[in-house]
Each structure stands twice: as structure tokens, then as C-alpha cells.
Coordinates of C-alpha atoms and ligand atoms in Angstrom, one line a residue:
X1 CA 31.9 -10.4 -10.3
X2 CA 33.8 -8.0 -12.4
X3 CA 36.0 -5.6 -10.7
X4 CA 36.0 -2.1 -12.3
X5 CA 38.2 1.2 -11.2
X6 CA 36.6 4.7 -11.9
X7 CA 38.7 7.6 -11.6
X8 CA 39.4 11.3 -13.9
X9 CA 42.8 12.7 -13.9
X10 CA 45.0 15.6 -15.6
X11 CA 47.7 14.3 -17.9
X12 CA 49.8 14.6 -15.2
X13 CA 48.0 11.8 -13.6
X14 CA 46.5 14.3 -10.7
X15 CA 43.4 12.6 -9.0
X16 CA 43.1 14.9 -6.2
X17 CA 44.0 17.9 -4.0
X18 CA 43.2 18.7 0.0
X19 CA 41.2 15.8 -0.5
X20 CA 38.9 17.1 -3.5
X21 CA 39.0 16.7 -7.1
X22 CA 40.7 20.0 -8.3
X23 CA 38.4 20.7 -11.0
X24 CA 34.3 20.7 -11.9
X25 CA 33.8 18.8 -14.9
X26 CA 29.8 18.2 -15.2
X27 CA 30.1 15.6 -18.2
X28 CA 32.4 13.6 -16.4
X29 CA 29.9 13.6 -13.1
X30 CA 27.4 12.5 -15.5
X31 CA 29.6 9.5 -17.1
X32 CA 30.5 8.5 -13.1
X33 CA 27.0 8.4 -11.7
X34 CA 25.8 6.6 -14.9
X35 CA 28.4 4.1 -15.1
X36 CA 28.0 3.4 -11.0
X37 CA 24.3 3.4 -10.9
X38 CA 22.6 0.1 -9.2
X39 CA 26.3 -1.2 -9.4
X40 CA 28.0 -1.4 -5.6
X41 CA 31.0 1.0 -4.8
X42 CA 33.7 0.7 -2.9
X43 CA 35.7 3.6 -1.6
X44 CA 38.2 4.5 0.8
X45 CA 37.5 6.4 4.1
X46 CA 38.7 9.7 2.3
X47 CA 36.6 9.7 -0.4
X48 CA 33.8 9.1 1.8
X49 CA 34.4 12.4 3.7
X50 CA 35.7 13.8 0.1
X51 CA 31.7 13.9 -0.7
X52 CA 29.9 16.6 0.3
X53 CA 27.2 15.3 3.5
X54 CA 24.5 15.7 1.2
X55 CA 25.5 13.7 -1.3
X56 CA 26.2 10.5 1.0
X57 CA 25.5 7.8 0.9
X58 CA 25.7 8.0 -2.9
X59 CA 21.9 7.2 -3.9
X60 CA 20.7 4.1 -5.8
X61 CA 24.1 2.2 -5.0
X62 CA 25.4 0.3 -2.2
X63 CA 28.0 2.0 -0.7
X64 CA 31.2 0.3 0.6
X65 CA 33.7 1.7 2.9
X66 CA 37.2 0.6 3.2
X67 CA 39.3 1.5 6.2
X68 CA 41.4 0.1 9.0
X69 CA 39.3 1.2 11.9
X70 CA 37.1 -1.5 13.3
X71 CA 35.0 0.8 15.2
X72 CA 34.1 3.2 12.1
X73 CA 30.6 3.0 11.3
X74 CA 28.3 5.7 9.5
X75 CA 24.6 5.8 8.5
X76 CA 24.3 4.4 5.0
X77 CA 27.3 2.8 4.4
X78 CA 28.7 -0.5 4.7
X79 CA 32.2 -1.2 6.4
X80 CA 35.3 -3.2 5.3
X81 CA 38.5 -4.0 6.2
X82 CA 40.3 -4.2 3.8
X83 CA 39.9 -4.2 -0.3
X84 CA 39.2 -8.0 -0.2
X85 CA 36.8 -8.0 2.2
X86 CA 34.9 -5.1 0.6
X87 CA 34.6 -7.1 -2.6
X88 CA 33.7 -10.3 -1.1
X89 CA 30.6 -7.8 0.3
X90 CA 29.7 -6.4 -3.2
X91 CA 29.7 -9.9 -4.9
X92 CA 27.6 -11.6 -1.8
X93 CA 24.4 -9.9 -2.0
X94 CA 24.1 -7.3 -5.0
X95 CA 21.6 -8.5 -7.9
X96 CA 24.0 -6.0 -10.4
X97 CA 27.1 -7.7 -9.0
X98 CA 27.4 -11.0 -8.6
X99 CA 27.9 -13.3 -9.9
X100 CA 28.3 -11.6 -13.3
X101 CA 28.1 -8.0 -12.4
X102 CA 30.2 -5.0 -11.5
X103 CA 32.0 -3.3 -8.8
X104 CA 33.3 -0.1 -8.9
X105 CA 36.0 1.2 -7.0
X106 CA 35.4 4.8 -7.0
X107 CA 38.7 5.9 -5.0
X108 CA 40.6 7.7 -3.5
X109 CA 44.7 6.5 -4.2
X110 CA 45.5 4.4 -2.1
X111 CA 42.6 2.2 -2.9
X112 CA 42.9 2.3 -6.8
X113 CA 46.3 1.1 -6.4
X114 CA 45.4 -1.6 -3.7
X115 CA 42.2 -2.6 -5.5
X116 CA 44.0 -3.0 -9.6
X117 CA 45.1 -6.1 -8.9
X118 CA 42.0 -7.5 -8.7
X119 CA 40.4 -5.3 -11.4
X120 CA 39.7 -5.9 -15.3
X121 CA 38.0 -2.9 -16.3
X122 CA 39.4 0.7 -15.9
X123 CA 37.2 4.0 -16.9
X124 CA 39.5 6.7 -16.6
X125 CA 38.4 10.6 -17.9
X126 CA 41.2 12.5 -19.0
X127 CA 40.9 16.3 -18.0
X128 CA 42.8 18.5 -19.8
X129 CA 44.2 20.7 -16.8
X130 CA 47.1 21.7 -15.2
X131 CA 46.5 21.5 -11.5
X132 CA 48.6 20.9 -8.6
X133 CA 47.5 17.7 -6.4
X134 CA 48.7 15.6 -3.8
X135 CA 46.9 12.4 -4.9
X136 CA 48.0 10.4 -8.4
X137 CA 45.9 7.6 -10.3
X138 CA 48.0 4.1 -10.1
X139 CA 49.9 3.4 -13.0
X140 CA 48.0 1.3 -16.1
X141 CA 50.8 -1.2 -17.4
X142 CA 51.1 -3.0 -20.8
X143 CA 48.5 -6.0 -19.3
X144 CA 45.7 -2.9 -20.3
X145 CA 44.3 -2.4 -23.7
X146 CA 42.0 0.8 -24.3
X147 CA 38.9 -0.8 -25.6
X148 CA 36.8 2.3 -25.9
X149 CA 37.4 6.0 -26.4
X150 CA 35.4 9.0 -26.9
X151 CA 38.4 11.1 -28.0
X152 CA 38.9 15.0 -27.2
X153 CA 35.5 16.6 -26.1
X154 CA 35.0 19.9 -24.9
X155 CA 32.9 20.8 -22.0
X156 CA 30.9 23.5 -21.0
X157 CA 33.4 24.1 -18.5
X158 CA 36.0 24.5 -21.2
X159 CA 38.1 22.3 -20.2
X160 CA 39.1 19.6 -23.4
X161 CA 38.8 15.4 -21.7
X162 CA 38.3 12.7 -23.2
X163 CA 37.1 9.0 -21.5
X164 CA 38.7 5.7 -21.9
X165 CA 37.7 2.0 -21.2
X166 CA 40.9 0.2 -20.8
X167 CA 40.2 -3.7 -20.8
X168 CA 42.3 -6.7 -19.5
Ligands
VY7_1 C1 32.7 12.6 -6.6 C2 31.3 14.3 -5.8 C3 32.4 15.1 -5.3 C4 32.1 16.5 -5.1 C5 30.8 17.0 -5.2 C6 29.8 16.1 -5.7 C7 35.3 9.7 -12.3 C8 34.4 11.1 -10.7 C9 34.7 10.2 -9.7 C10 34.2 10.8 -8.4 C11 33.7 12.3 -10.2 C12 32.9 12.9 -8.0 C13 30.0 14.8 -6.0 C14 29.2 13.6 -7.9 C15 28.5 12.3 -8.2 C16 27.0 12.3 -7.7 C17 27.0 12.7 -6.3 C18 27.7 14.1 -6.0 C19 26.4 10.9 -7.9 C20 35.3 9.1 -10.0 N1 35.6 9.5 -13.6 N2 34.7 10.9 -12.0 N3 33.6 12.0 -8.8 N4 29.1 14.0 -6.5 N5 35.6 8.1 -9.1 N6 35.6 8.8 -11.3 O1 32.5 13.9 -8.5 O2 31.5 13.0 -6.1 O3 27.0 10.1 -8.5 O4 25.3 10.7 -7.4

């Protein structure tokens, strides 16, 4: 199973604010619910709470929820442990993950930093905005090549982003 990290940030490297992302960006919801689709995704306890009620679980994937707390348990999602555990879950039983699949790590950053070791494939949307956050994308080293890019797009938002694949 393949091991891929999903996230948008400013240039700044700003994921997130009072636990949301500080700006609406509809092409860049688009690009995360199509790259995700019928894949697994694993995501801290954060970002679960991060999604608005009606929106979890997210639909048409299996959702995976890391955190410490062995007595945490929600309708709809699964729990881990810990990062390895919730990929061991992801590449047991999901037809689009093992054993040549994809799971997606969807957040928030303390699990993209925890979870990059083990990961091969980075999306990562570029939002051109200047925003003030409290949560920061992990740091992609020289072992990454960008192996796809859509360059500068604008949205109907207005705001300019642009969305890399980085490979390893
Ligand atoms: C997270 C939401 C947050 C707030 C309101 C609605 C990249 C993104 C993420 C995570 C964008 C989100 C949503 C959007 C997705 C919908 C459900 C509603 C779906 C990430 N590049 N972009 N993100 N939802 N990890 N990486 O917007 O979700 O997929 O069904």
C-alpha cells in the first residue's frame, strides 16, 4: 500500500487556524475529495472535529481516526492508536488500498509530520494568501521531487494556487 499526504497551505506553510483551514478555496475541495474518493483516510482527532458534523464521516471513504485515547469511539469512523496502526487498518481490508493502493493522510499537523516517514506521495495546493495560523505543513526535504504541477491558477475565489505532486 502506498502512503500519500494531502494537505493546502499559504506560502508561508499555514495549514490551519482555531482548528480550521483559514481560507475557502472550492477548486482545491474538489482536487481533495477527488483524489480521496474510495481511497481510506486517516486523520487525526482534530481534523475529525475540524469537519463540520454534517460532513462526517467523509462519504464514499473509510475513515480512520488517530488518537491516544483508547476509549474514543464515534459513529462512522474507525479508531487507531497510533499512525502505524492506522495504516496497518487501511492496507488490511480496503479493495483501493492494499496491497497496491493508496492511503491518504488528510491531517491535521501533527499527523502529517508523524505520518511522512512512511509516505511516498505528497499532493500539496499552494494558496496564495497571507493568513495567520497556528498549524504548519511538515517540511518536504531534498528526498522529494515534484512530479506534477498545475502551475498558478486562479479561482473563483480569487485567490492565485497552484497543486503539486511531489514523488519519492
Ligand atoms: C476539509 C472540510 C472542511 C470544512 C468544510 C467542509 C487539501 C483540503 C484538505 C482538507 C481541503 C477540507 C469540508 C470538504 C471535503 C468534502 C467534505 C466537506 C469531501 C486536505 N489539499 N485540501 N480540506 N469538506 N487535507 N488537503 O476542506 O473538509 O471531501 O467530501
Amino acid at each position: 500500500m502506498n502512503v500519500g499526504l494531502i494537505w493546502a497551505q499559504t506560502p508561508d506553510c499555514v495549514i490551519g487556524a482555531d482548528n480550521a483551514i483559514p481560507w475557502r478555496l472550492p477548486e482545491d475541495t474538489a482536487h481533495f475529495k477527488a483524489a480521496t474518493l474510495g481511497h481510506p483516510v486517516v486523520m487525526g482527532r482534530k481534523t475529525w472535529i475540524s469537519l463540520p458534523p454534517r460532513f462526517r464521516p467523509l462519504v464514499g471513504r473509510r475513515n480512520i481516526v488517530v488518537t491516544r485515547d483508547p476509549e474514543w469511539a464515534t459513529e462512522g469512523a474507525e479508531r487507531a492508536g497510533s499512525i502505524a496502526e492506522a495504516l496497518e487498518l487501511a492496507a488490511a481490508s480496503s479493495p483501493r488500498a492494499a496491497p497496491t493502493g493508496t492511503a491518504w493522510v488528510i491531517g491535521g499537523g501533527e499527523i502529517y509530520r508523524a505520518a511522512l516517514e512512511h509516505a511516498t506521495m505528497l499532493s500539496v495546493t499552494e494558496v496564495e494568501a497571507t493568513v495567520d495560523g497556528d498549524v504548519y505543513a511538515p517540511a518536504v526535504d531534498a528526498s522529494w521531487t515534484v512530479s506534477e504541477d498545475t502551475g498558478w491558477q486562479s479561482s473563483t475565489s480569487g485567490l492565485r494556487y497552484r497543486i503539486r505532486r511531489y514523488t519519492r
